[in-house]
XYZ file of C-alpha atoms in Angstrom:
491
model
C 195.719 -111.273 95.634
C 197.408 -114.576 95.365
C 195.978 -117.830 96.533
C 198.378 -119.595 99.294
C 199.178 -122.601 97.575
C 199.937 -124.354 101.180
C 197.921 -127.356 101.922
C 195.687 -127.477 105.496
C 198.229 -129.238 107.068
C 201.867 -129.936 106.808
C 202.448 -133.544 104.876
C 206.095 -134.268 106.409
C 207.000 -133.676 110.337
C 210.408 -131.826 109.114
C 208.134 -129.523 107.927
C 206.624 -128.457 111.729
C 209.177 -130.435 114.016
C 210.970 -127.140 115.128
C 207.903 -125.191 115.858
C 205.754 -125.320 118.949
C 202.780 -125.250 116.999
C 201.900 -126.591 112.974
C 202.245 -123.688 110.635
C 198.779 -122.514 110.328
C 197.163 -123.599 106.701
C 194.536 -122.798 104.503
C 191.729 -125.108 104.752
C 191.063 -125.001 100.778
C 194.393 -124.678 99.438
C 194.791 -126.031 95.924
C 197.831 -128.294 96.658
C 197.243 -131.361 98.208
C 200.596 -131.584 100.417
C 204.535 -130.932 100.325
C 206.386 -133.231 99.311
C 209.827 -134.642 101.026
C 212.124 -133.902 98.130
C 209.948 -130.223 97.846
C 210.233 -129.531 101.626
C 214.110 -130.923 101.373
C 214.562 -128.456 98.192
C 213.443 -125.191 99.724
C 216.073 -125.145 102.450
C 218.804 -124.436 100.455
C 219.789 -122.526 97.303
C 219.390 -119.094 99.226
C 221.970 -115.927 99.172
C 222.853 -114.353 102.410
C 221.099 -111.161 102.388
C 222.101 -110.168 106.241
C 222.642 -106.509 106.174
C 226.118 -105.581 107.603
C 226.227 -101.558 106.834
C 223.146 -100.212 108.662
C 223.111 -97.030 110.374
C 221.242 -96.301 113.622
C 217.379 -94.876 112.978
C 217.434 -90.782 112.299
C 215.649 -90.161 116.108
C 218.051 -92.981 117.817
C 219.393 -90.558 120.196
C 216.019 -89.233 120.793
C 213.919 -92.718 121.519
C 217.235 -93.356 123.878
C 216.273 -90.049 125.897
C 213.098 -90.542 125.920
C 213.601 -94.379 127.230
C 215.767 -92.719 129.982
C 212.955 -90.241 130.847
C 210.508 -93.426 131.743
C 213.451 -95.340 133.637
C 214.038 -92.021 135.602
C 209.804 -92.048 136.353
C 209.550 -95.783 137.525
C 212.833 -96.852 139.112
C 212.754 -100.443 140.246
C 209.951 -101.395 138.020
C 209.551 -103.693 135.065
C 207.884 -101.982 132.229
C 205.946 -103.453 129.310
C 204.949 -101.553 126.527
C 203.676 -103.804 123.408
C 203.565 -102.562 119.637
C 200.321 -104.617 119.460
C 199.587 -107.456 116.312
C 197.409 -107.384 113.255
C 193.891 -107.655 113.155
C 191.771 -109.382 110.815
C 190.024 -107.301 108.116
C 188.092 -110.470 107.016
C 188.737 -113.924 106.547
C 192.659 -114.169 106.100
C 193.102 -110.426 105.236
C 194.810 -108.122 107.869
C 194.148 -103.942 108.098
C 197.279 -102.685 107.501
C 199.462 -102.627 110.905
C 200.149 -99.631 113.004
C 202.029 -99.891 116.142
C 201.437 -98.439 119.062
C 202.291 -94.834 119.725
C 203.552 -95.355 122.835
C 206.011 -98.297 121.518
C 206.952 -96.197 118.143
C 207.751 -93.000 120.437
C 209.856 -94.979 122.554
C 211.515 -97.060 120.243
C 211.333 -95.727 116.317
C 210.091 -99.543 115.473
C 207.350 -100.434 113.835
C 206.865 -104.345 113.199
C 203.574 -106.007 115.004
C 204.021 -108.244 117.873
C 207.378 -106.109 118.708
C 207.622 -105.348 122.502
C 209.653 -103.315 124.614
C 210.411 -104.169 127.782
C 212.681 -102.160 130.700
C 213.935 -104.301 133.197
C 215.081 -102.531 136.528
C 218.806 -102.562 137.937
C 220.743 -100.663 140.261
C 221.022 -97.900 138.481
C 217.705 -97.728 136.282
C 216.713 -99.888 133.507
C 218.093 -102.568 130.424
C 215.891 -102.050 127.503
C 214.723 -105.370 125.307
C 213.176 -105.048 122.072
C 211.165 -108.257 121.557
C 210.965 -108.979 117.941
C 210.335 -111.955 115.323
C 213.454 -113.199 114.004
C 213.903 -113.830 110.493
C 211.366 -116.520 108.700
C 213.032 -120.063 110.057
C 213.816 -121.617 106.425
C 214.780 -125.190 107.948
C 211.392 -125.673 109.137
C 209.391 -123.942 106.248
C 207.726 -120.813 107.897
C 209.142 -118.582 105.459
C 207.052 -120.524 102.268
C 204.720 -122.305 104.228
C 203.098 -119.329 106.478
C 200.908 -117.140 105.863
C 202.658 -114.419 107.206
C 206.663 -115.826 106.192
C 208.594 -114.010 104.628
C 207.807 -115.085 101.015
C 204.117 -114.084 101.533
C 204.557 -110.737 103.395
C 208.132 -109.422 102.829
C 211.383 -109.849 104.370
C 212.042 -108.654 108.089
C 215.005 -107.512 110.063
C 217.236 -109.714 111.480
C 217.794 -109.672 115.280
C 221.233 -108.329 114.901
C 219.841 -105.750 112.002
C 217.409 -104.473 114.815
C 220.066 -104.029 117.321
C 222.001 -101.568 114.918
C 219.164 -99.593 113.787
C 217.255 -99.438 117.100
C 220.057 -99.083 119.523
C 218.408 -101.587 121.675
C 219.453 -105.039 122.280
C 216.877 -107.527 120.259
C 215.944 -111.096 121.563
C 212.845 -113.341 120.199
C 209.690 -112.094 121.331
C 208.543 -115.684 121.459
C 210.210 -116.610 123.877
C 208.425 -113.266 126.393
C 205.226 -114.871 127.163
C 207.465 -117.151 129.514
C 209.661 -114.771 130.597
C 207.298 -112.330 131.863
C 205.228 -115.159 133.797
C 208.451 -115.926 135.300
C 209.014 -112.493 135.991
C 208.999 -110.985 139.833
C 208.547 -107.725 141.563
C 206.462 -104.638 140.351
C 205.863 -104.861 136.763
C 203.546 -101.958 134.776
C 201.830 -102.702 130.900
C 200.288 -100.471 128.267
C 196.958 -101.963 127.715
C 195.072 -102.488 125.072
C 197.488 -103.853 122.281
C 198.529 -107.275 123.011
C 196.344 -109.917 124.516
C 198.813 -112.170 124.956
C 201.473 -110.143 126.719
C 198.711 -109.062 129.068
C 197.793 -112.221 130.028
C 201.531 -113.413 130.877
C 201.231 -110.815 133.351
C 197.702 -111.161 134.756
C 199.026 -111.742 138.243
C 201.026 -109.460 138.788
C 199.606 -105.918 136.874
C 196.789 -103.617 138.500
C 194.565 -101.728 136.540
C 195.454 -98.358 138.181
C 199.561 -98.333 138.105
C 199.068 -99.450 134.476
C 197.406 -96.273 133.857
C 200.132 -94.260 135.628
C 202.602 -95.409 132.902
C 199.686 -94.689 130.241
C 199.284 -91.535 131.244
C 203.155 -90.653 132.064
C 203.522 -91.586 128.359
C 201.159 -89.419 127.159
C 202.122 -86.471 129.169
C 205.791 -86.873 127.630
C 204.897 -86.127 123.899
C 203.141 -82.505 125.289
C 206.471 -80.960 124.691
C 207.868 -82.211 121.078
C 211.530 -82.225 120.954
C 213.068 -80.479 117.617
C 212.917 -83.894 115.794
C 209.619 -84.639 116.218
C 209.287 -80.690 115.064
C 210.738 -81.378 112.341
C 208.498 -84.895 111.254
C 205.497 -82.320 111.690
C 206.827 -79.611 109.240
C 207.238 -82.325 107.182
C 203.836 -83.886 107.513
C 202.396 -80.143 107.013
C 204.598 -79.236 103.966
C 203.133 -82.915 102.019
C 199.490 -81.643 103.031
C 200.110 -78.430 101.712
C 200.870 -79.987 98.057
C 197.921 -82.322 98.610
C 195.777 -79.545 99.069
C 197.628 -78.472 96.100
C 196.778 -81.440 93.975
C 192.883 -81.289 95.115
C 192.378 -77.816 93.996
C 193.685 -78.802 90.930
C 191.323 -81.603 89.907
C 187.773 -80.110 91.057
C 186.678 -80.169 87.665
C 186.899 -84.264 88.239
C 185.349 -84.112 91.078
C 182.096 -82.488 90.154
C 182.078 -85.054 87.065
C 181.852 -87.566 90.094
C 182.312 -86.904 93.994
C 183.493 -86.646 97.018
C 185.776 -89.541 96.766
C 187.918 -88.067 93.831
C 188.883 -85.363 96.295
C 189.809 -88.439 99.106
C 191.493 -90.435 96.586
C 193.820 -87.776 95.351
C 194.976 -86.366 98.515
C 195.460 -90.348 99.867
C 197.978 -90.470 96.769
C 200.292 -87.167 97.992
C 199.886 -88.933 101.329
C 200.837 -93.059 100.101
C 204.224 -91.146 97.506
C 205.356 -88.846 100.372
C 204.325 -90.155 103.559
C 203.548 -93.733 105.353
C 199.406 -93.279 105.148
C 197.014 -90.179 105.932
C 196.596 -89.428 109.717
C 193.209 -89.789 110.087
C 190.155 -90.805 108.031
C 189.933 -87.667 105.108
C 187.100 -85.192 105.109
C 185.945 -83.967 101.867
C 182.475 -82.692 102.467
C 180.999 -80.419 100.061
C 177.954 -78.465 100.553
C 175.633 -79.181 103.499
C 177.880 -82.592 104.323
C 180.624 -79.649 105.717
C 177.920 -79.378 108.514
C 179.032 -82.811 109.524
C 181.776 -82.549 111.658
C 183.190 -85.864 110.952
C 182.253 -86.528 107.451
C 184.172 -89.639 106.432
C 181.485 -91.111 104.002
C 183.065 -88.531 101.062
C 180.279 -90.289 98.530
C 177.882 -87.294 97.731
C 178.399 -84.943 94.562
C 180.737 -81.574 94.398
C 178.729 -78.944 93.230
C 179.337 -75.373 91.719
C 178.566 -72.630 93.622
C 178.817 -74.954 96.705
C 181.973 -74.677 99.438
C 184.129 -77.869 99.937
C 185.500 -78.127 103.554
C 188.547 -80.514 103.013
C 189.844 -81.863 106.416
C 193.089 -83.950 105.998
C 196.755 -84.912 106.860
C 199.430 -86.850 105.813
C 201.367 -89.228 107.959
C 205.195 -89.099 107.915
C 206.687 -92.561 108.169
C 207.465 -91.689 111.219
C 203.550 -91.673 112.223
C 203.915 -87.801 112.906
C 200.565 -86.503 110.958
C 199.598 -83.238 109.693
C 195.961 -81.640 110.469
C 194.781 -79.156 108.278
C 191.257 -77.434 107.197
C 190.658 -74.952 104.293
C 186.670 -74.082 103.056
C 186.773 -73.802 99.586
C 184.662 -72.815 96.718
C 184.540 -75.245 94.784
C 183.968 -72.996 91.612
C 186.825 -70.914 92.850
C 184.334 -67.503 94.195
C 182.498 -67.497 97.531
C 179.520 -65.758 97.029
C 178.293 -63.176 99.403
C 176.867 -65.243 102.247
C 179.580 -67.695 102.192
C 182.079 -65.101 102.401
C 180.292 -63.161 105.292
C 180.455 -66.703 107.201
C 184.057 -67.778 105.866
C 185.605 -64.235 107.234
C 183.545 -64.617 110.840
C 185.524 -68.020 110.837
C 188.637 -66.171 109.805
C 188.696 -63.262 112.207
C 187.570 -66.188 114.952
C 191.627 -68.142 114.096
C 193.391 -65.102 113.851
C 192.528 -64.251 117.302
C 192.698 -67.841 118.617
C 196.320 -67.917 116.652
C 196.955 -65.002 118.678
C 196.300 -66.093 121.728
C 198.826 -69.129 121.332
C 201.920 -68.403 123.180
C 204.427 -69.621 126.310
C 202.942 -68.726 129.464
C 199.221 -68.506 128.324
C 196.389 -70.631 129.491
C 195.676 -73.396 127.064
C 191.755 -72.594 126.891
C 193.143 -69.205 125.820
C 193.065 -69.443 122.311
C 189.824 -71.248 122.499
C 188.333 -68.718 124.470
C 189.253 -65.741 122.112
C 187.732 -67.343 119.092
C 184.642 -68.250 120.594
C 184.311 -64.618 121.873
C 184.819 -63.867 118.264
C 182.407 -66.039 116.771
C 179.939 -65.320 119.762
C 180.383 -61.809 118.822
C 179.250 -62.435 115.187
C 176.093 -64.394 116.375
C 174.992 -61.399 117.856
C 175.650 -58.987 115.316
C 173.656 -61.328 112.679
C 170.892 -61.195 115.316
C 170.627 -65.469 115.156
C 170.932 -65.351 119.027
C 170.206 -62.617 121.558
C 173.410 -60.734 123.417
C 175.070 -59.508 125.183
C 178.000 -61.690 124.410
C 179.019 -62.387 127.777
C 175.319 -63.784 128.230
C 176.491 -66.177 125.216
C 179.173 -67.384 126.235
C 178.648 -68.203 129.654
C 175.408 -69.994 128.635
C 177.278 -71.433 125.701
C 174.873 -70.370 123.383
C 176.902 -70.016 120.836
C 177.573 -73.813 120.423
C 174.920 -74.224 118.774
C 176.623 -73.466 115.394
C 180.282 -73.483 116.907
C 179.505 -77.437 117.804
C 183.635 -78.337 119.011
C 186.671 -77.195 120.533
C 188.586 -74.647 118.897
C 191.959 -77.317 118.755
C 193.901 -80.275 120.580
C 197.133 -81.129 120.978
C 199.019 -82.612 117.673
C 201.771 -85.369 117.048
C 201.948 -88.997 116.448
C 198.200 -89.063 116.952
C 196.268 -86.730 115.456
C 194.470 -85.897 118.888
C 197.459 -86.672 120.494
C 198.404 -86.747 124.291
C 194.432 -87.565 125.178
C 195.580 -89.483 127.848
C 197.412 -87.169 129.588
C 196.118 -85.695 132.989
C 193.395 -82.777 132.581
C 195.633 -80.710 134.928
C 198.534 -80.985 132.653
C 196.418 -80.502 129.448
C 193.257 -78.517 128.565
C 193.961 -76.869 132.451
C 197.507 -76.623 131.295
C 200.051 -73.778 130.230
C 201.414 -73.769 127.201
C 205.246 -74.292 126.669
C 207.389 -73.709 123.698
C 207.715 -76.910 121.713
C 203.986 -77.577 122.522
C 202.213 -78.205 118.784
C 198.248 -77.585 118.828
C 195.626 -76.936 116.084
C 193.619 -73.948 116.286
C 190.150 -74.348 114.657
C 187.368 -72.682 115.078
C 184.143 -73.006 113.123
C 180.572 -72.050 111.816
C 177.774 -74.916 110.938
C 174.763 -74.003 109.555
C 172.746 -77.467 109.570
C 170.376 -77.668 106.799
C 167.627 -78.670 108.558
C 167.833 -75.318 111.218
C 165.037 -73.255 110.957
C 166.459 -70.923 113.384
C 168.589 -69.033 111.059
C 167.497 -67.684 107.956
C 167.815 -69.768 104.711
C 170.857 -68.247 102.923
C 172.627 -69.454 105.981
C 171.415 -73.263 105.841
C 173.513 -75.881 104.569
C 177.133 -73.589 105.114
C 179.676 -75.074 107.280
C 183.352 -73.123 107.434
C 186.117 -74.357 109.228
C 189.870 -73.221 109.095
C 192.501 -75.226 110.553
C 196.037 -74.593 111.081
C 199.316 -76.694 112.996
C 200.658 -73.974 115.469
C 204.289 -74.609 117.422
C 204.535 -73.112 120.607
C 208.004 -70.755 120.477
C 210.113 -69.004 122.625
C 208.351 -65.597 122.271
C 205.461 -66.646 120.475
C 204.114 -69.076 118.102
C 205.096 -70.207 114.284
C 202.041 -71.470 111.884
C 203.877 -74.559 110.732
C 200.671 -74.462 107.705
C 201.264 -71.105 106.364
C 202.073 -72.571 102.968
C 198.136 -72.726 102.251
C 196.100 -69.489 102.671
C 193.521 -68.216 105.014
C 192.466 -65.155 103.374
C 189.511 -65.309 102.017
C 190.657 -62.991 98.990
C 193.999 -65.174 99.386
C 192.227 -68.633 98.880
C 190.510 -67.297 95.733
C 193.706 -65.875 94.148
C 195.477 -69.214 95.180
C 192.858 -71.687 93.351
C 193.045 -69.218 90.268
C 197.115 -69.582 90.350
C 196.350 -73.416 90.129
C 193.729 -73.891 88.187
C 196.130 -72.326 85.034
């Protein structure tokens, strides 16, 4: 990474006298200042690179409904919903930025520090996107800063924003004053910019602020057919990642869990913005560990590999898939007696997904399924109803059999509990159904064969119109299926 060769502070006032604050310098920076005749030299000598063709964002009619939606929800009120700003990783390093879901949903943009803002009229609201402008090059921020636009990349322009957004675009530097200044009932998501939120201190209360937080979540239950389409394509990139892992096991026994992580983060990084969430490659008795993100221990023959992952779309729509594989390409006995338990326990929940049903249905059939199993195996004493209303079961079932899916990978958590898990399920709804068996090592309950097995089988189901579709059918279930399918790629 290269050294900022800015000094600690600026060594001519042209260089800071048309910002409110000196750009921000590294204290051991090799140079020892900038000269007149540099400073004087780096204004000029650049081409115009303003873009003049662009075309409005693929889901611009879409973020505009959605944008009407809210207005319709909160007439007369001022709304503030913040893409949030970068965070230090350490020192002068930032994590890579994400913006908010709530801003991305409602806007398609994804630059830090952007905010959107709907001011109330007569008849509903005038949307603002809040951006940076272009790097200043008069005063130096675009050399001189740590985050200009030599250092980090080139932004859009104001006027670029405004075509591609559909939104009119002013500088979000200038909002901290506005919004102080601002009057009547105002609403904020929390949680992503400090600075926004303490504009508008006086005049926010914790509990309407929620209201919009919530409102927003409840909107992304039903996922309108472009968002439908972000998810197949989320799914169809995990599918070939899945692909690509199968195909290097070898590698991965030669050194661990983190070959399997690191190829399936490439398919995700060539096809997609990032993965969705943190990869789980767990082999053997680390597949017991629901969320096993450490992916450091070894990949063993004769073991199964439980291989939890999605790719992100750079749309931030992500994928959420689960196959148990053997890693040598041949459960053996026991695994496959536990594998086809878990199988049996999704087919029914998959069943059970469809308009008009109770959302706990699906989770309620493949518990009853996997309850059912328990029994049978005599590791915990029936009848089954017994089980389940006692939740004995849990014990080796541990979670939920699925959540809702979208721009988060547990997405809509906000929403109301009425509208959600005590919810019906409508077509364009998009859930996971998961069930699974753990078998801790350490559980002298069950006999040994069974210790150290975890299975879980995870598929991205779309609510239709008379049913459901299995947006991950690409990758098989089967146990028989799964073997034939690692065969076909190993060559």
């Amino acid at each position: 990474m290269a050294d900022e060769l800015t000094p600690e502070t600026p060594a001519t006032p042209e260089a800071v006298e048309e910002t409110e604050e000196p750009i921000k310098q590294r204290k051991n920076g090799l140079y020892p200042g900038v000269s007149d005749e540099l400073a004087e030299n780096m204004k000029s000598g650049w081409a115009d690179t303003e873009l003049r063709d662009l075309e409005p964002i693929a889901q611009a009619a879409e973020t505009a409904a959605r944008r009407a939606s809210l207005s319709a929800r909160f007439p007369g009120e001022r709304l503030v919903i913040p893409a949030g700003n970068l965070k230090t990783r350490s020192n002068d390093t930032e994590y890579p930025f994400r913006a908010s879901v709530e801003y991305a949903y409602l806007t398609g943009n994804q630059t830090e520090d952007g905010v959107l803002v709907l001011e109330p009229t007569s008849d509903g609201h005038r949307a603002t996107l809040y951006l940076l402008p272009r790097s200043d090059r008069e005063n130096g921020e675009f050399w001189l800063s740590g985050q200009g636009e030599l250092w980090v990349g080139r932004r859009h322009s104001l006027t670029e924003a405004e075509k591609l957004y559909g939104i009119p675009a002013s500088d979000v530097r200038e909002l901290p004053q506005k919004l102080k200044e601002a009057t009547g009932p105002v609403r904020v998501v929390r949680g992503y910019d400090a600075g926004v939120e303490t504009a508008l201190h006086d005049k926010v209360t914790a509990e309407r602020d929620e209201e919009l937080r919530v409102f927003l979540s409840e909107m992304r239950l039903v996922k309108d057919a472009f968002e439908i389409g972000e998810l197949q394509k989320a799914v169809d990139s995990t599918v070939r990642g899945f692909e690509d892992v199968v195909k290097v096991l070898d590698k991965a026994e030669a050194t661990s869990e983190r070959y399997i992580e690191g190829t399936f983060f490439l398919r995700a990084r060539v096809e997609g913005n990032d993965v969705g969430y943190g990869t789980i490659a767990a082999a053997g008795p680390h597949a017991c560990t629901l969320h096993w993100v450490r992916n450091d221990g070894p990949v063993r023959s004769g073991d199964l590999l439980l291989l939890d992952a999605g790719v992100e779309t750079h749309t931030y729509y992500t994928a959420d898939v689960t196959r148990t594989l053997p890693v040598n390409g041949r459960f053996s006995e026991i695994q496959k007696k536990i594998y086809d338990a878990v199988y049996e326990a999704q087919e029914a929940g998959i069943a059970a997904v469809k308009p008009g049903a109770k959302y706990r249905d699906f989770h309620d059939a493949a518990q009853r399924v996997l309850a059912e199993r328990l029994v049978e195996w005599g590791l915990v004493e029936g009848p089954v109803e017994r089980v389940l209303e006692l939740g004995l079961q849990r014990r080796w079932t541990l979670h939920g059999t699925g959540h809702m899916l979208g721009m988060d990978v547990h997405d809509c958590a906000a929403a109301r509990t009425e509208t959600y898990v005590d919810g019906v399920l409508e077509p364009g709804m998009v859930l996971t159904v998961e069930p699974g068996l753990y078998f801790q090592a350490d559980d002298l309950t069950v006999p040994e064969e069974y210790r150290g097995i975890g299975v879980r089988i995870e598929d991205d189901i779309l609510v239709t119109e008379d049913g459901n579709r299995n947006l991950s059918a690409g990758l098989p279930r089967r146990a028989d299926e799964v073997a034939q399918w690692m065969a076909s790629l190993k060559g």
